[in-house]
Amino acid sequence: MELNPDDLQSTRDYEPKRAYSRSKLAQMLFGFELDRRLRAVGSSVASVVTHPGGALDSLTPSRPPVHVRTTGQRLRAMPAGVLLQGKDAGAWTAVRAVLDPEVRGGQMWGPRMFGMRGAPRLEAVRGRLADERLAARVWDAGVELTGVEPGFGTGQARG
């Protein structure tokens, strides 16, 4: 997946699935860059990237009264359950990143089985995700788009 930091809002070639994929890539790059910047200033705060894998509401246990799955919904979801999981299980990676004292900043965590389902595991950061120049460009574009230059506790803002 290519990401153009000069067009993060996909104004030049919008297509829904491609824009979604690009937004996830940009979000992860931003998380890795945030961790590098936090470490550079000696912060004890860490940024960890997580992803839920394939998490479908139709595979999520009922949550009465908010959501009650019908028998038909459960049956239709069964084939997807071979490769995917419910949103409750998809949240495990984020929960582990927050609670596990062994998790370190700059890491990426996702589901164990093919990155789609299962218990959380540490994943390699490679390819586009390891591109520090691209991550810095995404950071700079975020600053430009929002007008906010994070000061890590100094309250800085661009005016």
CSV table of C-alpha atoms in Angstrom, one decimal:
chain,number,residue,atom,x,y,z
A,1,MET,CA,0.0,0.0,0.0
A,2,GLU,CA,1.4,3.4,-1.0
A,3,LEU,CA,0.9,6.4,1.2
A,4,ASN,CA,1.2,9.9,-0.1
A,5,PRO,CA,1.9,12.2,2.9
A,6,ASP,CA,1.1,15.2,0.7
A,7,ASP,CA,-2.5,13.8,0.2
A,8,LEU,CA,-3.4,12.1,3.5
A,9,GLN,CA,-7.0,13.0,3.0
A,10,SER,CA,-7.1,11.2,-0.4
A,11,THR,CA,-8.5,14.2,-2.2
A,12,ARG,CA,-6.8,13.1,-5.5
A,13,ASP,CA,-7.7,9.5,-5.8
A,14,TYR,CA,-10.3,8.5,-3.3
A,15,GLU,CA,-11.6,5.0,-3.2
A,16,PRO,CA,-13.1,3.8,0.1
A,17,LYS,CA,-11.1,0.6,0.8
A,18,ARG,CA,-7.8,2.2,-0.3
A,19,ALA,CA,-8.5,5.3,1.8
A,20,TYR,CA,-9.2,3.0,4.8
A,21,SER,CA,-6.0,1.1,4.3
A,22,ARG,CA,-4.0,4.3,3.9
A,23,SER,CA,-5.5,5.7,7.1
A,24,LYS,CA,-4.5,2.6,9.0
A,25,LEU,CA,-0.9,2.8,7.7
A,26,ALA,CA,-0.7,6.5,8.5
A,27,GLN,CA,-2.1,5.8,12.0
A,28,MET,CA,0.6,3.1,12.7
A,29,LEU,CA,3.4,5.3,11.2
A,30,PHE,CA,2.3,8.1,13.5
A,31,GLY,CA,2.4,5.8,16.5
A,32,PHE,CA,5.9,4.7,15.7
A,33,GLU,CA,7.1,8.3,15.2
A,34,LEU,CA,5.4,9.3,18.4
A,35,ASP,CA,7.4,6.7,20.3
A,36,ARG,CA,10.7,7.9,18.7
A,37,ARG,CA,9.9,11.5,19.7
A,38,LEU,CA,9.0,10.5,23.2
A,39,ARG,CA,12.2,8.6,23.6
A,40,ALA,CA,14.2,11.5,22.2
A,41,VAL,CA,13.0,13.8,25.0
A,42,GLY,CA,13.6,11.1,27.7
A,43,SER,CA,9.9,10.6,28.3
A,44,SER,CA,8.7,7.6,30.3
A,45,VAL,CA,5.5,7.5,28.2
A,46,ALA,CA,5.5,4.8,25.4
A,47,SER,CA,3.6,4.5,22.2
A,48,VAL,CA,2.7,1.0,21.2
A,49,VAL,CA,1.0,0.1,17.9
A,50,THR,CA,-1.7,-2.6,18.0
A,51,HIS,CA,-4.2,-4.0,15.6
A,52,PRO,CA,-7.2,-6.2,16.2
A,53,GLY,CA,-6.8,-8.5,13.1
A,54,GLY,CA,-10.1,-9.5,11.6
A,55,ALA,CA,-12.8,-8.5,14.1
A,56,LEU,CA,-16.4,-8.8,13.2
A,57,ASP,CA,-19.4,-7.8,15.2
A,58,SER,CA,-21.2,-10.9,13.9
A,59,LEU,CA,-18.7,-13.0,15.8
A,60,THR,CA,-18.9,-10.9,19.0
A,61,PRO,CA,-20.8,-12.4,21.9
A,62,SER,CA,-24.2,-10.9,22.6
A,63,ARG,CA,-24.2,-7.8,24.9
A,64,PRO,CA,-27.9,-7.5,26.0
A,65,PRO,CA,-29.5,-5.0,25.8
A,66,VAL,CA,-27.1,-3.3,23.5
A,67,HIS,CA,-26.6,-6.1,21.0
A,68,VAL,CA,-28.3,-9.5,20.9
A,69,ARG,CA,-27.2,-11.9,18.2
A,70,THR,CA,-29.9,-13.9,16.5
A,71,THR,CA,-29.6,-17.6,15.7
A,72,GLY,CA,-29.4,-16.6,12.0
A,73,GLN,CA,-26.5,-14.1,12.7
A,74,ARG,CA,-24.6,-16.8,14.6
A,75,LEU,CA,-25.0,-19.3,11.8
A,76,ARG,CA,-24.0,-16.9,9.0
A,77,ALA,CA,-20.9,-15.9,11.0
A,78,MET,CA,-19.7,-19.5,11.5
A,79,PRO,CA,-17.6,-19.7,8.2
A,80,ALA,CA,-15.9,-16.4,9.0
A,81,GLY,CA,-15.0,-17.7,12.5
A,82,VAL,CA,-12.4,-20.0,10.9
A,83,LEU,CA,-10.2,-17.0,10.1
A,84,LEU,CA,-11.7,-14.1,12.0
A,85,GLN,CA,-12.8,-13.3,15.6
A,86,GLY,CA,-15.2,-11.2,17.4
A,87,LYS,CA,-14.6,-7.6,18.4
A,88,ASP,CA,-14.2,-8.7,22.0
A,89,ALA,CA,-11.2,-10.9,21.1
A,90,GLY,CA,-9.9,-8.2,18.7
A,91,ALA,CA,-9.5,-5.9,21.7
A,92,TRP,CA,-7.0,-8.3,23.4
A,93,THR,CA,-4.0,-6.8,21.7
A,94,ALA,CA,-4.8,-3.3,22.9
A,95,VAL,CA,-5.5,-4.6,26.5
A,96,ARG,CA,-2.2,-6.4,26.5
A,97,ALA,CA,-0.3,-3.4,25.3
A,98,VAL,CA,-1.7,-1.4,28.2
A,99,LEU,CA,-1.3,-3.9,30.9
A,100,ASP,CA,1.7,-6.2,30.1
A,101,PRO,CA,4.8,-4.7,31.8
A,102,GLU,CA,7.0,-6.5,29.2
A,103,VAL,CA,5.5,-4.5,26.3
A,104,ARG,CA,7.8,-1.7,25.1
A,105,GLY,CA,7.4,1.5,23.1
A,106,GLY,CA,7.9,1.2,19.4
A,107,GLN,CA,6.5,-2.4,19.3
A,108,MET,CA,3.6,-3.7,17.3
A,109,TRP,CA,1.2,-6.3,18.6
A,110,GLY,CA,-1.5,-8.2,16.8
A,111,PRO,CA,-3.3,-11.6,16.8
A,112,ARG,CA,-1.2,-14.8,16.7
A,113,MET,CA,-2.9,-16.7,13.9
A,114,PHE,CA,-2.0,-15.2,10.5
A,115,GLY,CA,-2.4,-11.7,12.1
A,116,MET,CA,-6.1,-12.3,12.0
A,117,ARG,CA,-7.2,-14.0,15.2
A,118,GLY,CA,-6.0,-15.4,18.4
A,119,ALA,CA,-4.0,-14.4,21.4
A,120,PRO,CA,-1.8,-11.3,21.1
A,121,ARG,CA,1.8,-11.6,19.9
A,122,LEU,CA,4.7,-9.3,19.2
A,123,GLU,CA,4.9,-8.6,15.4
A,124,ALA,CA,7.9,-7.5,13.4
A,125,VAL,CA,7.9,-3.9,12.2
A,126,ARG,CA,9.1,-4.0,8.6
A,127,GLY,CA,8.4,-2.7,5.1
A,128,ARG,CA,6.5,0.6,5.0
A,129,LEU,CA,6.0,0.5,8.8
A,130,ALA,CA,9.8,0.7,9.3
A,131,ASP,CA,10.2,3.7,7.1
A,132,GLU,CA,11.3,6.4,9.5
A,133,ARG,CA,11.4,9.1,6.9
A,134,LEU,CA,7.8,8.4,5.8
A,135,ALA,CA,6.7,8.3,9.5
A,136,ALA,CA,8.3,11.7,10.1
A,137,ARG,CA,6.5,13.1,7.0
A,138,VAL,CA,3.2,11.7,8.3
A,139,TRP,CA,3.9,13.5,11.6
A,140,ASP,CA,4.8,16.7,9.9
A,141,ALA,CA,1.6,16.5,7.7
A,142,GLY,CA,-0.5,15.9,10.9
A,143,VAL,CA,1.1,19.1,12.5
A,144,GLU,CA,0.3,21.0,9.3
A,145,LEU,CA,-3.3,19.8,9.0
A,146,THR,CA,-4.1,20.3,12.7
A,147,GLY,CA,-2.0,23.4,13.4
A,148,VAL,CA,-0.8,21.7,16.6
A,149,GLU,CA,2.9,21.0,17.3
A,150,PRO,CA,2.9,18.5,20.2
A,151,GLY,CA,5.3,19.8,22.9
A,152,PHE,CA,5.1,16.7,25.2
A,153,GLY,CA,3.8,18.6,28.2
A,154,THR,CA,5.0,22.1,27.3
A,155,GLY,CA,1.6,23.2,25.9
A,156,GLN,CA,3.1,24.4,22.6
A,157,ALA,CA,0.7,25.2,19.8
A,158,ARG,CA,1.4,26.8,16.5
A,159,GLY,CA,-0.6,30.0,15.8
